[in-house]
mmCIF file with all atom_site columns, C-alpha atoms in Angstrom:
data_model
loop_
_atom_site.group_PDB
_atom_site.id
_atom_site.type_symbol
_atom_site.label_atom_id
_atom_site.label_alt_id
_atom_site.label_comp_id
_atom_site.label_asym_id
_atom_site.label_entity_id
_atom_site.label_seq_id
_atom_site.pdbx_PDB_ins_code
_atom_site.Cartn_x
_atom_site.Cartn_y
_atom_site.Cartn_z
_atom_site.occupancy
_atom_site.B_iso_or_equiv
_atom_site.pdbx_formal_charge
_atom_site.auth_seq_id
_atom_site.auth_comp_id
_atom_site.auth_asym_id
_atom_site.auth_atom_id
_atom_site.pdbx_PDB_model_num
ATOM 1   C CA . UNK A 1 1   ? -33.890 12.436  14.071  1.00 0.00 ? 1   UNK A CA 1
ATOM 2   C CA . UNK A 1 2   ? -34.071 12.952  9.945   1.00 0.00 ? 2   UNK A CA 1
ATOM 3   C CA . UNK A 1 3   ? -32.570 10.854  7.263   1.00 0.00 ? 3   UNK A CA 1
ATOM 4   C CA . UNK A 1 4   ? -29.456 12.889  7.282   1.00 0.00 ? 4   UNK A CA 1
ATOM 5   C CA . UNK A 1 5   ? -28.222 12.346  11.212  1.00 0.00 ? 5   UNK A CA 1
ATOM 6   C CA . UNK A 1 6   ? -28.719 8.277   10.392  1.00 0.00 ? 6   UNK A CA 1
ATOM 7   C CA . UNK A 1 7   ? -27.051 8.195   6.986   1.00 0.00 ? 7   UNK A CA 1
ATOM 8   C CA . UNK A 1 8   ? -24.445 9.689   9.085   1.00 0.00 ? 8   UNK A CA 1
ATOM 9   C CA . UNK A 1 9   ? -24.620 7.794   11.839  1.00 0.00 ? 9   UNK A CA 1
ATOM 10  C CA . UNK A 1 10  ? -24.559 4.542   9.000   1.00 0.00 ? 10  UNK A CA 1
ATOM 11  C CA . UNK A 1 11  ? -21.860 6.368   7.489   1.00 0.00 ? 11  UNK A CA 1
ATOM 12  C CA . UNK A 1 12  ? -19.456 6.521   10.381  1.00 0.00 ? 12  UNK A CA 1
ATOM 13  C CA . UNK A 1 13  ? -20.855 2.932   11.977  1.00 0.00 ? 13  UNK A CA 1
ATOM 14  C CA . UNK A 1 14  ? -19.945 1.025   8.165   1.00 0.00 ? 14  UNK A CA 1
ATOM 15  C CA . UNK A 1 15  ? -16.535 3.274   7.476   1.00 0.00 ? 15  UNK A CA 1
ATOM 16  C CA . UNK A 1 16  ? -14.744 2.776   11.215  1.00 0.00 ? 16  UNK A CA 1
ATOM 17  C CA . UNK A 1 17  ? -15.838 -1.120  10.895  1.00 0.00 ? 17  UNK A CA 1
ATOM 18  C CA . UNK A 1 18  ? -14.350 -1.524  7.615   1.00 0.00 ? 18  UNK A CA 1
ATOM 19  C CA . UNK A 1 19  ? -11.256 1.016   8.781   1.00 0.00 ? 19  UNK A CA 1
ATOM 20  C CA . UNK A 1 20  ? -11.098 -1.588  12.168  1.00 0.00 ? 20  UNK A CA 1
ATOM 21  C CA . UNK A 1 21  ? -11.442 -4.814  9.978   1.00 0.00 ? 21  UNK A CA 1
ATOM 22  C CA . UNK A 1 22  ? -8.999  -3.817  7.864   1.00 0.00 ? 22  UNK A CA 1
ATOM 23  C CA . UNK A 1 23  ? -6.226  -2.729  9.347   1.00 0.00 ? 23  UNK A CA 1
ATOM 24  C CA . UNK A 1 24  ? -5.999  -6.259  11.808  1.00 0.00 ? 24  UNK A CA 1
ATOM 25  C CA . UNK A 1 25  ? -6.179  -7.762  8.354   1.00 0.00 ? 25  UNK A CA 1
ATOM 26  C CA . UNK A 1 26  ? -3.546  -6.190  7.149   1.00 0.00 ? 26  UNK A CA 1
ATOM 27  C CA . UNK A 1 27  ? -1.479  -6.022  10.196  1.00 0.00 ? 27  UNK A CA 1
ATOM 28  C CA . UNK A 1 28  ? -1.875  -9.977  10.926  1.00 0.00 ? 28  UNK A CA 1
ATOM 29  C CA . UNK A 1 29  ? -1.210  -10.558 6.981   1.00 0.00 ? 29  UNK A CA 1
ATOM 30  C CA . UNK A 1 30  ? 1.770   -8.256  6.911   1.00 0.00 ? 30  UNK A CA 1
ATOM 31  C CA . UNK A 1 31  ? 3.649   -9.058  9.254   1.00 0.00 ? 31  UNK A CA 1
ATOM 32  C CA . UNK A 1 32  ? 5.185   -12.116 7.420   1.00 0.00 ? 32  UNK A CA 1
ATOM 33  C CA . UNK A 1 33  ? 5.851   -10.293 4.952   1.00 0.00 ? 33  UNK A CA 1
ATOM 34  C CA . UNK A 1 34  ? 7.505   -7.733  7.406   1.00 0.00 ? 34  UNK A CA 1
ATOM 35  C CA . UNK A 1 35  ? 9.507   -9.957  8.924   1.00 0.00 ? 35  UNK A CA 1
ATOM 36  C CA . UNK A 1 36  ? 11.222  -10.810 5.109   1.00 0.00 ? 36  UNK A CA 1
ATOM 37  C CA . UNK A 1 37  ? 11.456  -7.571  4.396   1.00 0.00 ? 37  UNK A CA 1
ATOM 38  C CA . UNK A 1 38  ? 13.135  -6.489  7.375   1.00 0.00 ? 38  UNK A CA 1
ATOM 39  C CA . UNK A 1 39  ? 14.747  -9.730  8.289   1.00 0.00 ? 39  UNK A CA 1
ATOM 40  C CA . UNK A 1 40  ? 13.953  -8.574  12.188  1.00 0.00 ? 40  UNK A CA 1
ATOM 41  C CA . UNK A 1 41  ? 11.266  -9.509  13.606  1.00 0.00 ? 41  UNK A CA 1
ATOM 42  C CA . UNK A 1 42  ? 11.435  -7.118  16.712  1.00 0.00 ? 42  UNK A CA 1
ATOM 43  C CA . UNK A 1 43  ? 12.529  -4.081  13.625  1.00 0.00 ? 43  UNK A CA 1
ATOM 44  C CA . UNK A 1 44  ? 9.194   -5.426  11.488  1.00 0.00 ? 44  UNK A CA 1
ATOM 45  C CA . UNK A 1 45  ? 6.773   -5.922  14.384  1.00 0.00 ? 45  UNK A CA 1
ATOM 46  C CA . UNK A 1 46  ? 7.416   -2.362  14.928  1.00 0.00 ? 46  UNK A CA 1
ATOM 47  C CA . UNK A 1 47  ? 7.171   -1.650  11.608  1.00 0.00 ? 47  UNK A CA 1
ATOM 48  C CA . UNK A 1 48  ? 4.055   -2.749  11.671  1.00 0.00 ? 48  UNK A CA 1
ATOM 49  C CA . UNK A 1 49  ? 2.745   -1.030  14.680  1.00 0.00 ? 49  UNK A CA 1
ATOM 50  C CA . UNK A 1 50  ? 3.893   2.048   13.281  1.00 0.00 ? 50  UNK A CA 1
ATOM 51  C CA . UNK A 1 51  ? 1.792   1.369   9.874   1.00 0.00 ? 51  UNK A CA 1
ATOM 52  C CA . UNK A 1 52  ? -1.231  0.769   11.860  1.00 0.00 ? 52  UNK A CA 1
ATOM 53  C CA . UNK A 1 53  ? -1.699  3.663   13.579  1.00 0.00 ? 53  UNK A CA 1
ATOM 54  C CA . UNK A 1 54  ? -0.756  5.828   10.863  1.00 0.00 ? 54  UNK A CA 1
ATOM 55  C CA . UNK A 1 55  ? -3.598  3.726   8.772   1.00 0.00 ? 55  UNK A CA 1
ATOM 56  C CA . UNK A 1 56  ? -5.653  4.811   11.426  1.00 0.00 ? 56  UNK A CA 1
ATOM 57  C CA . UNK A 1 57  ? -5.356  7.717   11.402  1.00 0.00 ? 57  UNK A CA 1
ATOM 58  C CA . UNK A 1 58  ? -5.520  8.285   7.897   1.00 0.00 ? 58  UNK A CA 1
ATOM 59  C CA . UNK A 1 59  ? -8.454  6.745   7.095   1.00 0.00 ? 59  UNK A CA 1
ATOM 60  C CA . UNK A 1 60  ? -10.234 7.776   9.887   1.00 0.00 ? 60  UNK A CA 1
ATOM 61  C CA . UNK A 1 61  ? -9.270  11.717  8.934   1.00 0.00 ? 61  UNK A CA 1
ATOM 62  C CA . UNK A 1 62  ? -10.547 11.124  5.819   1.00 0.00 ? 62  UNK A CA 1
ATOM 63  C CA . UNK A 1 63  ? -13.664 9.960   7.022   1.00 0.00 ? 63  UNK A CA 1
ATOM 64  C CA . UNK A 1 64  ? -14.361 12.325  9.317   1.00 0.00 ? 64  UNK A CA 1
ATOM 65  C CA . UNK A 1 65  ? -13.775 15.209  7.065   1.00 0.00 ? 65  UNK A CA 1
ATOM 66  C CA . UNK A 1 66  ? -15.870 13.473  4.331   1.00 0.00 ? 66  UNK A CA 1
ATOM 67  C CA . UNK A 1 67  ? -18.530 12.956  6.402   1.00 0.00 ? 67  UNK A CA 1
ATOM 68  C CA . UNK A 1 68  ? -20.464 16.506  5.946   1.00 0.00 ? 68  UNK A CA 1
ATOM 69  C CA . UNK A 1 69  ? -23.083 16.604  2.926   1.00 0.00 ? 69  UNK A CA 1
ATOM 70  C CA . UNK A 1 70  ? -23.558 19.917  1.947   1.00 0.00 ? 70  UNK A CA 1
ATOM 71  C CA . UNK A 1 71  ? -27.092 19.397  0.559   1.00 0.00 ? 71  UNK A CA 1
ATOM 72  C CA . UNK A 1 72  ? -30.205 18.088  1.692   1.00 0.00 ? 72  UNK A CA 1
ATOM 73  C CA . UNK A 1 73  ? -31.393 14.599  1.773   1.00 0.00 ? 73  UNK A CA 1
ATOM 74  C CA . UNK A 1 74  ? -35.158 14.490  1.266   1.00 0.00 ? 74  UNK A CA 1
ATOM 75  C CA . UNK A 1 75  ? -35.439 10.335  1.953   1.00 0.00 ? 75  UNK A CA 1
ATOM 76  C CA . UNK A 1 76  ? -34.289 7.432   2.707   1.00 0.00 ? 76  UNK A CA 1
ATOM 77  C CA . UNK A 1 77  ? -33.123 6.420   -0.694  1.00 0.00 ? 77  UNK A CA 1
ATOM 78  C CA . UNK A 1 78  ? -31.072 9.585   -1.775  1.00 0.00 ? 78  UNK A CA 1
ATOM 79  C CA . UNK A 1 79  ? -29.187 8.864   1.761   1.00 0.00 ? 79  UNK A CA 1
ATOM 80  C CA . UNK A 1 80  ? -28.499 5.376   0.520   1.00 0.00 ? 80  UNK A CA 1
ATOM 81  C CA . UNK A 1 81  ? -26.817 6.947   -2.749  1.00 0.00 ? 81  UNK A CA 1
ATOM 82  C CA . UNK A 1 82  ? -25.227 9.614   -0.387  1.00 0.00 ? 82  UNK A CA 1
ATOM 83  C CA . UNK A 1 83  ? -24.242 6.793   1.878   1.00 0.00 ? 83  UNK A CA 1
ATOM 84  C CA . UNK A 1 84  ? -22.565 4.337   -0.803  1.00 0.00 ? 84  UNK A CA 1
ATOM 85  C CA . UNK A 1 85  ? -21.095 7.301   -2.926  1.00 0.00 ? 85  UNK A CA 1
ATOM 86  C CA . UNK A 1 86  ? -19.001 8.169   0.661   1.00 0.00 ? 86  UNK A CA 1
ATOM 87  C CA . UNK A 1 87  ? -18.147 4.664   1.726   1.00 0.00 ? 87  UNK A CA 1
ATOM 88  C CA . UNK A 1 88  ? -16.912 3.859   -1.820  1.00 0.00 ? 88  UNK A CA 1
ATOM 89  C CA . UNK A 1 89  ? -14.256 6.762   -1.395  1.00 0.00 ? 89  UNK A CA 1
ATOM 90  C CA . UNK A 1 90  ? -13.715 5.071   1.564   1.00 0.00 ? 90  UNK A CA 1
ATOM 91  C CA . UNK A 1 91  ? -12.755 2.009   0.213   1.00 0.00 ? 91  UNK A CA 1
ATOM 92  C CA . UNK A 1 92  ? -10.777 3.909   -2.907  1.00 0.00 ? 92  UNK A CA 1
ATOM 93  C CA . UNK A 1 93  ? -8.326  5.024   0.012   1.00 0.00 ? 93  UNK A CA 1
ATOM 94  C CA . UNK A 1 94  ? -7.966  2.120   1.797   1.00 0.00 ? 94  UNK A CA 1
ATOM 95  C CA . UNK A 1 95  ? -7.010  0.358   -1.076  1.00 0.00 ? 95  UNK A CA 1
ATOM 96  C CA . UNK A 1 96  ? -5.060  3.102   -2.411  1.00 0.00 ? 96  UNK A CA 1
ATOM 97  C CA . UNK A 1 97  ? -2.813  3.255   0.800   1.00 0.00 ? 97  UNK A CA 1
ATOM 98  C CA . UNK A 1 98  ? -2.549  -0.747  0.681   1.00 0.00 ? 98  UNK A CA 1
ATOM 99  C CA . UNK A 1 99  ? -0.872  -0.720  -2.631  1.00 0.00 ? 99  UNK A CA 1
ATOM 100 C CA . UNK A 1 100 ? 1.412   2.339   -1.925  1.00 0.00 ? 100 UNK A CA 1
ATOM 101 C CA . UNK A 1 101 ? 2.533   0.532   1.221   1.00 0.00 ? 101 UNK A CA 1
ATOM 102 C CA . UNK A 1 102 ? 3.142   -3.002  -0.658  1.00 0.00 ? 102 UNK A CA 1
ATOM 103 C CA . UNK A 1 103 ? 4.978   -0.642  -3.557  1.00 0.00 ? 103 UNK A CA 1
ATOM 104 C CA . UNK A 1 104 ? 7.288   1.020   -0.983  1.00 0.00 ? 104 UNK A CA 1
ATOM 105 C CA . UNK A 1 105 ? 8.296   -1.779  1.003   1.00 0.00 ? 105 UNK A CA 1
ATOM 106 C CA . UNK A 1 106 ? 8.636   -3.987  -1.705  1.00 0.00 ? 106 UNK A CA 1
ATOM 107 C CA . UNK A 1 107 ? 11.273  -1.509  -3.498  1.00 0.00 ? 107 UNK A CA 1
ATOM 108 C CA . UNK A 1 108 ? 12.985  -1.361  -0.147  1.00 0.00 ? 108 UNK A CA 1
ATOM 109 C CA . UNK A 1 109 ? 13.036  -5.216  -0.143  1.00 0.00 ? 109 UNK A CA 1
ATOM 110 C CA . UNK A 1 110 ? 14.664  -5.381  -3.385  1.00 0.00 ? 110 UNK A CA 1
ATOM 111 C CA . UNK A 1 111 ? 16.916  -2.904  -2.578  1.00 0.00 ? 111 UNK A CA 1
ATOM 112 C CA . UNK A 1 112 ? 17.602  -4.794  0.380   1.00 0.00 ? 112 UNK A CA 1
ATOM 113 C CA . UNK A 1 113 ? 18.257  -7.905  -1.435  1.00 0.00 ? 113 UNK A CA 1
ATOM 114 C CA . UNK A 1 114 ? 20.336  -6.348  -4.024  1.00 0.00 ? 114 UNK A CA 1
ATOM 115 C CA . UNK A 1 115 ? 22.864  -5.188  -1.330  1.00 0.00 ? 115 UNK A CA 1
ATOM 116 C CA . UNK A 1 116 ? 23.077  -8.379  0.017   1.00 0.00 ? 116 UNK A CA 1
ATOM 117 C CA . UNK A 1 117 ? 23.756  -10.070 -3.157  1.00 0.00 ? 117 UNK A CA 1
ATOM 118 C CA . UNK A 1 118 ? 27.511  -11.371 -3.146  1.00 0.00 ? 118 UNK A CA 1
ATOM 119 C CA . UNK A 1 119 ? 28.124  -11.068 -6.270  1.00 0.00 ? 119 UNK A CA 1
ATOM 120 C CA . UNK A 1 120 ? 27.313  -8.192  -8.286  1.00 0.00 ? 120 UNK A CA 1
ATOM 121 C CA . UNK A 1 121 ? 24.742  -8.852  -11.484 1.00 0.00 ? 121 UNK A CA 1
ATOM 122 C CA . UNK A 1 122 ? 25.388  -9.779  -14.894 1.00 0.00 ? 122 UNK A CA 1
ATOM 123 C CA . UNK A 1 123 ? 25.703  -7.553  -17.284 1.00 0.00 ? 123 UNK A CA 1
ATOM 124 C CA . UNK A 1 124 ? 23.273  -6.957  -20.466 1.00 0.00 ? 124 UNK A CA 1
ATOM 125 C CA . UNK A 1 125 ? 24.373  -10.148 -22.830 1.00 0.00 ? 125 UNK A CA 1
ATOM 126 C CA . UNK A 1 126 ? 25.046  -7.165  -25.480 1.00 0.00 ? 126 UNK A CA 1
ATOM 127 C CA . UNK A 1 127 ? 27.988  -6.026  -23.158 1.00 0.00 ? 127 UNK A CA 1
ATOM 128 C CA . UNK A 1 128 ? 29.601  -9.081  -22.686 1.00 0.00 ? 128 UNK A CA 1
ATOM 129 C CA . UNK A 1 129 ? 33.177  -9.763  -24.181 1.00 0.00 ? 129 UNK A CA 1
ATOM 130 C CA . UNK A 1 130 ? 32.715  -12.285 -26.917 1.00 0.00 ? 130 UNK A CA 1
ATOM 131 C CA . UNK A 1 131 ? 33.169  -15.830 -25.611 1.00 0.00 ? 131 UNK A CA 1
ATOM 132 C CA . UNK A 1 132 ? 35.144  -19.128 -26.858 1.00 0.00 ? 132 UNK A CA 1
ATOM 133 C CA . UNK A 1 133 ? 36.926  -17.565 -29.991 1.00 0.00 ? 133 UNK A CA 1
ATOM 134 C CA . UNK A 1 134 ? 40.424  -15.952 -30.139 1.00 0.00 ? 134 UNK A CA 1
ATOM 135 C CA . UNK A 1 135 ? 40.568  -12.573 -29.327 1.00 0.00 ? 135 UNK A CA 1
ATOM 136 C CA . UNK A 1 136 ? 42.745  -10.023 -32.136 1.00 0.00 ? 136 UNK A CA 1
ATOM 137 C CA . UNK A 1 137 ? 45.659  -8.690  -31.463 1.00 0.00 ? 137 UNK A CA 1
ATOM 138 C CA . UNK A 1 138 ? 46.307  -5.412  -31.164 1.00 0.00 ? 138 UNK A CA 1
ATOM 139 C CA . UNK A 1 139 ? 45.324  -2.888  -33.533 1.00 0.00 ? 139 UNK A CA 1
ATOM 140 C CA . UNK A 1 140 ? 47.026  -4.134  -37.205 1.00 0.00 ? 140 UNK A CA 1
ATOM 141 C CA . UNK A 1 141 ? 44.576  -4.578  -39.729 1.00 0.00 ? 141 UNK A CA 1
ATOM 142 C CA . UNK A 1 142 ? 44.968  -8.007  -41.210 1.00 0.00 ? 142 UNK A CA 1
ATOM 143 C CA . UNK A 1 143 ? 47.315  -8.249  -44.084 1.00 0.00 ? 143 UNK A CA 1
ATOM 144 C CA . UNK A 1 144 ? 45.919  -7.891  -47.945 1.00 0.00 ? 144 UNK A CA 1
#
């Protein structure tokens, strides 16, 4: 075999471990934070499931299709560069679908929150009626 079938045989061996470790990380992690989200814990271990395949497959689609090098790779250390250039996009998307996931689910958690509130929330202290002084009355302009 040459230097490019093992770079990508490295290439898929380091990207699905990372894609593997990851996601039970995440799942096992999230969950708690899930279950507060959600405030169901049958609604967020589902939730969860759900985000774990779909991180799945993601990642692993991206990998996949990123896995072809156009041009050659004369030795071993120009497949190392090859190798860390494509696991480091790797790891750009994994972490780039982590923080869109916390981003979404924590504006649905406020959202949440803010429809459970019982009572409504203050207004700007700009907008507020003045407080502790008599109020005028009516329109007359006072008297010269």
């Amino acid at each position: 075999m040459d230097v490019k079938v093992w770079m990508y045989l490295a290439y898929l061996t380091v990207s699905i471990g990372l894609t593997v470790w990851v996601a039970r990380a995440l799942s096992r992690n999230g969950l708690v934070f899930l279950q507060d989200v959600f405030a169901d814990s049958r609604l967020a271990e589902a939730v969860n499931s759900l985000l774990v395949v779909g991180f799945y497959l993601l990642n692993l689609g991206y990998v996949t299709v990123a896995m072809k090098e156009s041009g050659p790779v004369g030795d071993t250390s120009q497949a190392l560069e090859q190798l860390s250039m494509k696991v480091g996009f790797v790891l750009l998307v994994l972490g780039a679908l982590h923080f869109f996931n916390v981003f979404a689910l924590g504006r649905y958690r406020r959202g949440r929150l803010r429809q459970q509130a019982t009572r409504p929330p203050l207004p700007p202290v700009s907008m507020l009626p003045p407080q502790g002084g008599p109020v005028p009355a009516g329109p007359n302009p006072p008297a010269r």
